[in-house]
XYZ file of C-alpha atoms in Angstrom:
681
model
C 26.710 62.889 56.286
C 26.520 63.201 52.492
C 23.391 61.218 51.667
C 23.568 62.060 47.971
C 27.056 60.592 47.775
C 25.864 57.397 49.434
C 22.882 57.150 47.125
C 24.978 57.821 44.035
C 27.747 55.362 44.908
C 25.402 52.432 45.555
C 21.965 53.259 44.112
C 20.468 49.734 44.286
C 21.600 49.242 47.854
C 20.447 52.741 48.786
C 16.942 52.119 47.464
C 16.556 48.904 49.457
C 17.927 50.421 52.668
C 15.748 53.502 52.228
C 12.650 51.303 52.094
C 13.464 50.232 55.666
C 13.923 53.824 56.794
C 10.748 55.062 55.116
C 8.585 52.255 56.486
C 10.000 52.934 59.945
C 9.168 56.630 59.775
C 5.651 55.919 58.513
C 4.859 53.216 61.082
C 6.136 55.205 64.059
C 4.300 58.312 62.871
C 1.028 56.383 62.445
C 1.357 54.859 65.917
C 2.617 58.134 67.408
C 4.896 55.826 69.354
C 8.053 53.843 68.848
C 11.779 54.108 68.222
C 12.831 55.377 64.822
C 16.521 56.115 65.119
C 18.112 52.661 65.305
C 16.334 51.190 62.243
C 17.276 54.303 60.275
C 20.894 54.046 61.384
C 21.316 50.287 60.892
C 19.349 49.936 57.645
C 22.545 49.688 55.593
C 23.999 46.935 57.769
C 20.740 44.962 57.770
C 20.360 45.290 54.000
C 23.812 43.885 53.291
C 23.311 41.095 55.843
C 19.999 39.945 54.374
C 21.026 40.423 50.750
C 24.492 38.881 50.755
C 24.942 36.692 53.838
C 21.830 35.556 55.713
C 20.630 32.036 54.898
C 16.844 32.041 55.211
C 13.661 31.070 53.386
C 10.485 33.058 54.115
C 8.380 30.269 52.600
C 9.724 27.868 55.269
C 10.600 30.247 58.099
C 11.299 27.507 60.656
C 13.720 25.555 58.474
C 16.158 24.123 61.067
C 19.381 25.033 59.245
C 18.516 28.679 58.643
C 20.802 31.364 59.983
C 19.355 33.024 63.070
C 18.980 36.798 63.117
C 18.489 38.349 66.550
C 17.601 41.987 67.051
C 18.988 42.474 70.546
C 18.269 46.204 70.331
C 14.591 45.301 70.328
C 13.316 48.856 70.659
C 14.240 49.181 66.977
C 11.639 46.554 66.119
C 10.589 48.271 62.919
C 13.937 47.254 61.418
C 12.961 43.604 61.796
C 9.331 44.086 60.792
C 10.348 45.985 57.656
C 12.809 43.248 56.686
C 10.224 40.510 57.184
C 7.640 42.389 55.123
C 10.035 43.320 52.333
C 11.495 39.813 51.939
C 8.083 38.182 51.753
C 7.215 36.553 55.062
C 3.566 35.603 54.660
C 2.315 36.773 58.036
C 4.130 40.121 57.968
C 1.848 42.074 55.648
C 1.712 45.765 54.908
C -1.429 45.925 57.035
C 0.626 44.618 59.965
C 3.202 47.348 59.390
C 0.410 49.906 59.354
C -0.894 48.475 62.638
C 2.468 48.884 64.386
C 2.034 48.816 68.177
C -1.741 48.430 67.935
C -4.061 45.939 69.617
C -4.040 42.523 67.971
C -1.182 43.222 65.568
C 1.891 41.060 65.091
C 3.992 44.204 65.202
C 4.319 44.735 68.938
C 6.391 47.567 70.350
C 9.292 45.138 70.776
C 9.751 41.859 68.873
C 7.673 39.138 70.497
C 8.572 35.502 69.835
C 5.566 33.628 68.474
C 3.799 36.701 67.107
C 5.268 36.344 63.627
C 7.617 34.019 61.773
C 11.159 35.341 61.622
C 11.145 36.666 65.187
C 13.652 34.327 66.798
C 13.360 35.633 70.357
C 11.590 38.263 72.425
C 13.830 41.263 72.863
C 13.366 44.669 74.368
C 14.961 44.207 77.776
C 18.396 45.240 76.588
C 21.139 42.641 76.662
C 18.737 39.704 76.455
C 19.179 39.164 72.732
C 22.967 39.047 72.826
C 22.767 36.727 75.847
C 20.238 34.478 74.075
C 22.570 34.355 71.090
C 25.198 32.456 73.075
C 22.682 29.657 73.572
C 21.739 29.727 69.905
C 25.396 29.401 68.921
C 26.052 26.635 71.470
C 23.037 24.701 70.210
C 24.354 24.959 66.657
C 27.765 23.661 67.731
C 26.273 20.726 69.659
C 23.978 19.723 66.825
C 26.667 20.090 64.150
C 28.866 17.727 66.158
C 25.941 15.335 66.632
C 24.354 15.291 63.169
C 27.159 16.475 60.934
C 27.954 19.600 58.956
C 25.785 18.510 56.022
C 22.613 19.158 58.000
C 23.666 21.619 60.714
C 25.879 24.481 59.570
C 24.551 27.963 60.209
C 25.375 31.285 61.810
C 23.797 33.418 64.512
C 23.819 37.138 63.722
C 22.996 39.787 66.316
C 22.380 43.496 66.045
C 23.167 45.022 69.423
C 23.177 48.628 70.553
C 25.040 50.635 73.140
C 22.354 49.835 75.715
C 22.751 46.088 75.162
C 26.449 46.401 75.892
C 25.867 48.468 79.027
C 23.577 45.891 80.638
C 25.532 43.578 82.909
C 24.239 40.398 81.311
C 26.151 41.298 78.157
C 29.435 40.774 79.997
C 28.348 37.297 81.050
C 27.388 36.532 77.453
C 30.506 37.998 75.865
C 32.934 36.157 78.118
C 31.066 32.876 77.674
C 31.152 33.156 73.902
C 34.825 34.047 73.918
C 35.712 31.182 76.253
C 33.936 28.669 74.032
C 35.175 30.149 70.742
C 31.714 30.296 69.239
C 32.978 31.197 65.790
C 29.543 31.106 64.192
C 28.358 33.967 66.386
C 28.641 37.409 64.796
C 27.560 40.546 66.635
C 26.970 43.762 64.720
C 27.324 46.668 67.132
C 25.318 49.768 66.289
C 28.018 52.154 67.414
C 26.143 55.460 67.336
C 27.172 56.831 70.762
C 23.598 57.844 71.673
C 21.278 56.761 74.496
C 17.952 58.189 75.630
C 19.541 60.537 78.144
C 22.261 61.765 75.803
C 25.654 60.646 74.488
C 27.012 57.335 75.781
C 29.875 59.264 77.348
C 27.363 60.737 79.777
C 27.461 57.443 81.674
C 30.162 55.209 80.182
C 33.716 55.329 78.892
C 34.269 51.647 78.088
C 36.480 50.820 75.130
C 34.145 48.224 73.639
C 36.688 47.081 71.051
C 39.226 46.239 73.748
C 36.493 44.750 75.915
C 35.540 42.224 73.257
C 39.143 41.489 72.346
C 40.012 40.819 75.986
C 37.158 38.305 76.129
C 38.558 36.360 73.169
C 36.607 37.861 70.280
C 37.797 39.002 66.894
C 36.833 42.634 66.315
C 36.422 44.542 63.059
C 35.746 48.270 62.814
C 33.867 49.691 59.824
C 31.733 52.508 58.512
C 28.229 51.186 59.094
C 26.859 53.042 56.077
C 29.357 51.692 53.520
C 27.860 48.556 51.935
C 31.201 47.373 50.584
C 32.843 47.643 54.008
C 29.885 45.870 55.636
C 30.063 43.041 53.099
C 33.813 42.651 53.517
C 33.539 42.561 57.298
C 30.843 39.902 57.269
C 32.833 37.841 54.784
C 35.915 38.033 57.002
C 33.916 37.295 60.164
C 32.650 34.024 58.718
C 36.211 32.831 58.102
C 37.425 33.263 61.665
C 37.808 30.755 64.500
C 36.442 33.107 67.169
C 33.180 34.930 67.697
C 33.329 38.244 65.889
C 32.121 41.679 66.855
C 31.783 44.142 63.999
C 31.818 47.702 65.308
C 29.578 49.542 62.845
C 30.031 53.292 63.170
C 26.606 54.708 62.364
C 24.492 57.825 62.606
C 21.303 57.377 64.594
C 18.226 58.654 62.699
C 20.307 59.079 59.555
C 19.069 61.910 57.371
C 16.567 63.266 59.874
C 16.718 66.570 61.705
C 17.282 64.565 64.902
C 20.313 62.718 63.495
C 23.098 62.147 66.044
C 20.983 63.404 68.964
C 19.218 61.665 71.827
C 15.907 62.765 70.297
C 16.755 60.576 67.332
C 16.451 57.508 69.550
C 12.705 57.864 70.027
C 9.546 58.559 68.093
C 10.222 60.896 65.179
C 6.652 61.981 64.436
C 6.924 65.597 63.292
C 5.270 65.614 59.856
C 7.457 68.295 58.321
C 10.663 66.692 59.529
C 9.479 63.305 58.274
C 8.860 64.688 54.790
C 12.206 66.472 54.837
C 13.984 63.233 55.690
C 12.265 61.390 52.862
C 13.188 64.180 50.485
C 16.809 63.897 51.578
C 16.617 60.171 50.824
C 15.151 60.848 47.390
C 12.027 58.905 48.434
C 9.046 60.181 46.493
C 6.203 57.758 47.289
C 3.415 58.274 49.816
C 3.106 56.786 53.312
C 3.666 53.010 53.448
C 4.342 52.910 49.694
C 7.396 51.017 48.483
C 8.201 51.340 44.753
C 7.368 48.107 42.933
C 10.923 47.604 41.688
C 12.308 47.964 45.226
C 9.779 45.546 46.700
C 10.524 43.073 43.890
C 14.242 43.324 44.569
C 13.656 42.546 48.237
C 11.328 39.652 47.429
C 13.974 38.203 45.126
C 16.381 38.210 48.061
C 13.821 36.317 50.130
C 13.021 33.827 47.363
C 16.660 32.927 46.871
C 16.773 30.800 50.018
C 14.277 28.220 48.784
C 16.861 26.491 46.611
C 19.342 26.318 49.475
C 16.663 24.927 51.763
C 15.647 22.240 49.237
C 19.280 21.172 48.869
C 19.436 20.859 52.650
C 16.329 18.653 52.661
C 17.996 16.326 50.169
C 21.078 16.080 52.364
C 18.949 15.549 55.448
C 17.216 12.625 53.780
C 20.567 10.846 53.458
C 20.925 10.644 57.235
C 20.237 7.246 58.825
C 16.575 6.851 59.689
C 17.209 6.816 63.431
C 19.057 10.128 63.334
C 16.337 11.729 61.215
C 13.646 10.567 63.620
C 15.554 11.800 66.684
C 16.236 15.158 64.998
C 12.599 15.682 64.008
C 11.286 14.507 67.375
C 13.570 16.871 69.271
C 12.598 19.842 67.093
C 8.924 18.980 67.634
C 9.574 18.959 71.408
C 8.278 15.405 71.610
C 9.774 13.064 74.189
C 10.909 9.523 73.326
C 8.466 6.729 74.023
C 10.955 5.250 76.487
C 10.693 8.180 78.862
C 7.400 7.178 80.468
C 8.585 3.618 80.994
C 11.888 4.556 82.628
C 10.144 7.038 84.933
C 7.568 4.438 86.001
C 10.283 1.853 86.654
C 12.295 4.368 88.649
C 9.249 5.320 90.742
C 8.496 1.690 91.524
C 12.045 0.996 92.603
C 12.080 4.132 94.756
C 8.756 3.417 96.451
C 10.007 -0.020 97.412
C 13.449 1.112 98.613
C 12.091 4.260 100.341
C 15.408 6.120 100.537
C 15.980 9.269 102.544
C 17.462 11.759 100.112
C 17.718 15.463 99.545
C 15.567 16.164 96.520
C 18.613 17.690 94.779
C 20.145 14.192 95.028
C 16.821 12.688 93.963
C 16.957 14.932 90.917
C 20.383 13.608 89.974
C 19.147 10.027 90.227
C 16.196 10.877 87.981
C 18.503 12.516 85.452
C 20.612 9.367 85.427
C 17.683 7.505 83.871
C 16.416 10.412 81.734
C 19.585 11.655 80.044
C 20.491 8.352 78.341
C 17.069 8.163 76.629
C 16.830 11.882 75.779
C 19.944 12.815 73.771
C 18.600 16.354 73.345
C 18.972 17.269 77.038
C 21.787 19.716 77.792
C 22.526 20.329 81.453
C 24.636 22.749 83.396
C 25.188 24.736 86.557
C 26.295 28.223 87.530
C 29.477 27.015 89.253
C 27.498 24.797 91.631
C 27.641 21.423 89.883
C 28.340 19.429 93.033
C 25.602 21.265 94.918
C 22.943 21.315 92.200
C 23.527 17.662 91.202
C 22.879 18.471 87.545
C 25.670 16.452 85.920
C 25.354 12.784 85.025
C 28.191 10.561 83.859
C 26.856 10.043 80.336
C 26.659 13.699 79.309
C 30.239 14.649 78.553
C 31.345 18.274 78.826
C 30.672 20.846 76.121
C 33.959 22.516 75.238
C 36.079 23.708 72.340
C 37.371 20.215 71.627
C 34.202 18.331 72.607
C 31.300 20.040 70.860
C 29.038 17.035 71.347
C 29.328 17.324 75.125
C 25.992 17.937 76.808
C 27.061 19.554 80.078
C 27.981 23.233 80.301
C 30.069 24.729 83.070
C 28.418 28.147 83.028
C 30.609 29.755 85.671
C 29.188 32.278 88.126
C 26.714 33.621 85.587
C 23.110 32.938 86.647
C 21.638 35.567 84.329
C 23.824 34.591 81.395
C 23.107 30.903 81.961
C 19.355 31.403 82.073
C 19.371 33.596 78.965
C 21.595 31.198 77.035
C 19.369 28.264 78.020
C 16.445 30.205 76.577
C 18.502 30.618 73.412
C 19.068 26.872 73.243
C 15.353 26.182 73.635
C 14.500 28.776 70.984
C 17.076 27.417 68.571
C 15.268 24.095 68.607
C 16.323 20.496 69.053
C 17.672 21.056 72.583
C 16.081 20.548 76.009
C 18.158 22.769 78.303
C 18.230 22.648 82.082
C 20.532 24.453 84.472
C 21.006 24.848 88.169
C 21.825 27.346 90.861
C 20.610 28.069 94.394
C 16.949 29.003 94.758
C 17.811 32.400 96.204
C 19.671 33.231 92.998
C 16.495 33.144 90.998
C 16.901 36.844 91.769
C 19.831 36.903 89.346
C 18.180 34.659 86.744
C 14.769 36.284 87.063
C 14.710 38.447 83.878
C 15.372 35.403 81.710
C 12.982 33.214 83.697
C 10.254 35.778 83.077
C 10.998 35.887 79.365
C 10.909 32.084 79.139
C 7.377 32.261 80.498
C 6.453 35.128 78.183
C 7.830 33.305 75.127
C 6.213 30.010 76.133
C 9.381 27.923 75.938
C 10.055 24.900 78.188
C 13.371 25.881 79.776
C 13.968 24.008 83.050
C 15.426 25.944 85.983
C 16.819 23.629 88.664
C 16.860 25.584 91.930
C 18.353 23.777 94.904
C 18.872 24.782 98.551
C 15.286 25.919 98.487
C 14.566 27.010 102.067
C 15.988 27.621 105.526
C 16.760 23.903 105.330
C 20.080 24.743 103.705
C 21.189 25.794 107.171
C 24.475 27.428 108.014
C 24.923 29.613 104.917
C 22.386 31.899 106.511
C 19.708 34.361 105.426
C 21.535 35.641 102.330
C 21.233 32.155 100.871
C 17.925 31.095 102.412
C 15.049 31.833 100.028
C 11.828 32.726 101.800
C 10.027 34.831 99.158
C 11.310 33.139 96.007
C 8.625 30.489 95.728
C 6.009 33.234 95.821
C 7.855 35.236 93.157
C 8.053 32.268 90.807
C 4.439 31.305 91.460
C 3.355 34.862 90.717
C 4.820 34.604 87.214
C 2.224 33.651 84.587
C 2.818 30.506 82.528
C 5.344 28.994 84.914
C 5.165 25.602 86.578
C 6.783 25.668 90.008
C 7.456 22.166 91.307
C 8.386 21.606 94.939
C 8.562 17.828 95.309
C 8.251 16.099 98.663
C 10.471 13.121 97.886
C 12.256 11.212 95.156
C 9.013 9.921 93.612
C 7.526 13.389 93.253
C 10.869 14.596 91.906
C 10.713 11.986 89.147
C 7.159 13.018 88.317
C 8.142 16.685 88.234
C 10.976 15.971 85.809
C 8.643 14.000 83.564
C 6.228 16.930 83.453
C 8.979 19.485 82.877
C 10.360 17.537 79.934
C 6.999 16.808 78.334
C 5.976 20.470 78.457
C 6.111 22.177 75.074
C 5.266 25.732 76.034
C 5.781 26.269 79.757
C 9.055 26.697 81.658
C 9.528 24.805 84.902
C 11.157 25.722 88.191
C 12.274 22.741 90.275
C 12.584 23.758 93.930
C 14.857 21.182 95.561
C 16.211 20.639 99.056
C 19.670 20.384 100.522
C 18.480 18.371 103.533
C 17.489 14.712 103.334
C 13.779 13.890 103.058
C 12.011 10.645 103.817
C 10.107 8.896 101.051
C 6.420 9.679 101.600
C 5.179 7.885 98.479
C 5.805 4.316 99.614
C 2.873 2.846 97.656
C 3.728 2.681 93.952
C 1.338 4.426 91.574
C 1.930 4.285 87.831
C -0.118 7.464 87.465
C 1.760 10.743 87.669
C 0.026 12.258 90.693
C 2.108 15.431 90.494
C 0.387 16.136 87.165
C -2.743 16.898 89.193
C -0.860 19.595 91.074
C -2.158 18.400 94.456
C -3.511 15.124 95.725
C -4.506 13.337 98.923
C -1.346 11.739 100.237
C -2.917 10.370 103.424
C -6.543 10.593 104.470
C -8.201 10.934 107.824
C -8.927 7.999 110.060
C -12.477 8.454 111.245
C -14.242 11.784 110.876
C -12.214 14.330 108.914
C -11.676 17.384 111.117
C -8.563 18.920 109.564
C -6.710 19.167 106.260
C -2.985 19.817 106.239
C -1.566 21.290 103.032
C 2.169 21.118 102.402
C 4.879 21.139 99.764
C 8.397 19.780 99.526
C 10.323 19.285 102.734
C 7.307 20.196 104.850
C 5.164 17.285 103.642
C 6.865 14.923 106.054
C 6.262 17.469 108.832
C 2.568 17.447 107.919
C 2.570 13.640 108.009
C 4.132 13.671 111.476
C 1.535 16.228 112.637
C -1.200 13.964 111.275
C 0.119 11.139 113.468
C -0.015 13.410 116.520
C -3.573 14.497 115.748
C -4.801 10.986 115.013
C -3.439 9.872 118.373
C -5.827 12.428 119.872
C -8.784 11.345 117.768
C -8.625 14.266 115.323
C -9.118 12.863 111.841
C -6.622 14.602 109.555
C -6.030 14.547 105.810
C -2.637 15.453 104.311
C -2.590 17.014 100.870
C 0.700 17.225 99.032
C 0.739 20.223 96.666
C 3.868 19.886 94.476
C 2.599 22.259 91.774
C -0.041 24.903 92.506
C -0.395 25.870 88.854
C -1.357 22.362 87.777
C -3.810 22.031 90.660
C -5.439 25.311 89.694
C -5.821 23.919 86.163
C -7.848 20.906 87.386
C -11.619 21.021 87.133
C -13.659 22.174 90.099
C -14.920 18.667 90.849
C -11.392 17.359 91.401
C -10.329 20.345 93.477
C -13.452 19.891 95.593
C -12.599 16.238 96.240
C -9.128 17.205 97.416
C -10.199 20.305 99.369
C -13.793 19.816 100.517
C -15.471 22.414 102.679
C -15.819 21.918 106.429
C -12.535 20.857 108.028
C -10.042 23.357 109.347
C -7.061 23.898 107.084
C -3.434 24.481 107.962
C -0.719 25.053 105.373
C 2.927 24.394 106.162
C 5.798 25.588 103.998
C 9.223 27.001 104.844
C 8.526 30.168 102.893
C 6.315 33.220 103.291
C 2.538 32.896 103.398
C 1.954 34.951 100.247
C -0.309 33.000 97.887
C -1.434 30.358 100.348
C -4.725 32.064 101.147
C -6.062 30.891 97.785
C -5.958 27.336 99.098
C -6.657 28.041 102.751
C -9.962 29.840 102.285
C -10.419 30.448 98.569
C -11.545 26.909 97.750
C -14.521 26.342 100.049
C -12.370 27.132 103.077
C -13.020 29.773 105.716
C -10.618 32.433 106.951
C -11.432 31.856 110.605
C -10.795 28.128 110.175
C -7.410 28.369 108.475
C -3.828 28.896 109.557
C -0.285 28.967 108.239
C 2.960 27.570 109.610
C 6.004 28.968 107.850
C 8.288 31.951 107.545
C 7.337 35.514 108.374
C 10.835 36.996 108.216
C 14.274 36.209 106.861
C 16.226 33.209 108.089
C 19.396 32.869 110.175
C 22.704 31.004 110.276
C 22.392 27.706 112.113
C 21.980 24.001 111.411
C 18.746 23.214 109.586
C 17.103 21.329 112.447
C 17.723 24.209 114.819
C 16.256 26.700 112.335
C 13.064 24.690 111.910
C 12.716 24.509 115.670
C 13.391 28.204 116.270
C 11.089 29.375 113.484
C 8.339 27.066 114.687
C 8.036 24.861 111.616
C 7.496 21.592 113.425
C 4.940 18.819 113.586
C 3.936 19.920 117.072
C 3.386 23.500 115.918
C 1.207 22.285 113.053
C -0.813 20.056 115.373
C -1.229 22.891 117.873
C -2.462 25.213 115.135
C -5.142 22.651 114.302
C -6.128 22.361 117.967
C -6.353 26.144 118.259
C -8.561 26.405 115.190
C -10.858 23.678 116.459
C -11.037 25.657 119.708
C -12.464 22.886 121.802
C -14.904 21.806 119.117
C -13.455 18.333 119.132
C -13.511 15.535 121.596
C -10.495 13.321 122.264
C -11.003 9.657 121.557
C -11.724 7.451 124.562
C -8.274 5.922 124.183
C -6.471 9.242 124.694
């Protein structure tokens, strides 16, 4: 590669792009850790994008109508950090660049959402960024149709690498974007043919150009180091009616001794080679030094967006007051005042009618009162709409000719759905929820984890949540999935016992600003256990006394979801024998753990024996059985200890011993004769 020719042909561009490369080399060398090659190879593309196309304002980094820039190849984080510093983002200082990958810095090894303005999503797990981008682009389409082009009209740009395109989730994302003709989505592929192990051809022979074309994308192929070609491609991409992939042929670690090798992917820390690369660039300043004229040129690029943003604010102010208020409320993740009232009214009606419903059906009934008062909700399902009960009549379907539709048919794409929902939540102004079977949290898991890590309130509706789904058998019967979700930090796992608890769980999920929710819902019908109306949201306490002991309290039964009614039936058996028994419903462990010790002590006092019942594995239950004033020798568990089987639900519960009689017998065994039957027994 003739660097001198590049520098001579476009000296101003070369100086700005070289600032990115030099800062990358310095930061990685100082940290003795990181990935140098991608930022060095894609510096030209990023420079043209930020200088000539990206709509942004560092002084107001969260301006709603900004273009979104997503670095899907998150290992090349120094590309993003350098751009944010150079263009003048206040919280991305030179000191932060110097502290790359160090404790307490904003410059983590991979871009972390929330650490610094301008980081639109957490990337690093390859493929996540490009999958998130589909949700970003969908959110833009929905809001443009809702509020008008004057206030919502922006692009989503993605830099993706070979690794992003190898990960399976990228196929889900690419085909979704092509199907929905997301023309404001532009992916810039860093086509350098290098992975950590060696050339891409070591493990893959995919024709990526044909792959994207077959999925309905427009594709452009360019020299990724030619600023004129980059500019022309981006200009053409913005005129199309399809999503566009720009294949940017680049050299990884451009200008370094490791150029075009797998070594160029990683940390280029050799001091002599670093200096040689800078010399080849014509870069004569010391470490972390950017010439004043180059920094000023970059800052001018950043400052340019303020005028565009102010013009947008003027247009926004011409919207009707109601639309402005709804827009601002949704972006602030505030719920409408009506929500609490409609939930309370629904709970009262349900307590009085006491229906027997599967909680997946309960969820649909709750959504029927929520969706009309929350226009920002966007629902969907991974090809299980009729099973997940996630669609309500008022939503309309999001499609090419109905951009204001609020229901997405995601197809059989759990991972892509979950990642795109995260993108919607990150975009702002949207409250996404989507459904699949609980066992397929396995497929959605990477995105569910990142929702928790990013502190965004995506709602994952997981139905068919136990052996209670019956005949589909052990492949579809989740036994460990509750434990997996509960083990994830910053996640609220709701397993409601009836329609009332389901309504309360939805209220909590939608009022959360920084915590994703997992709703674990049944296929089988459940009796209403909350027959006495309470305006208070008891689920918000995580656990509460559903029914107390008659007479002296000898036992406490702890249960969630479909097993609460089993615990209630066991209580009746024990009371008939004079054994005073309390039933505690525990719809959300995480919220119960967050209560103060005094409340937890009132719910779980020391002394009585404790038995937990849940159609899942025991993992995690010991915290409540003997970690809160309980005793190991006075506690027991009724649930699953193996995988399920194919049979009707009732037969499975009987065969696996999850019955009221089994619960009552466990209590008797733990009391071990230390109880006396009542005289009437």
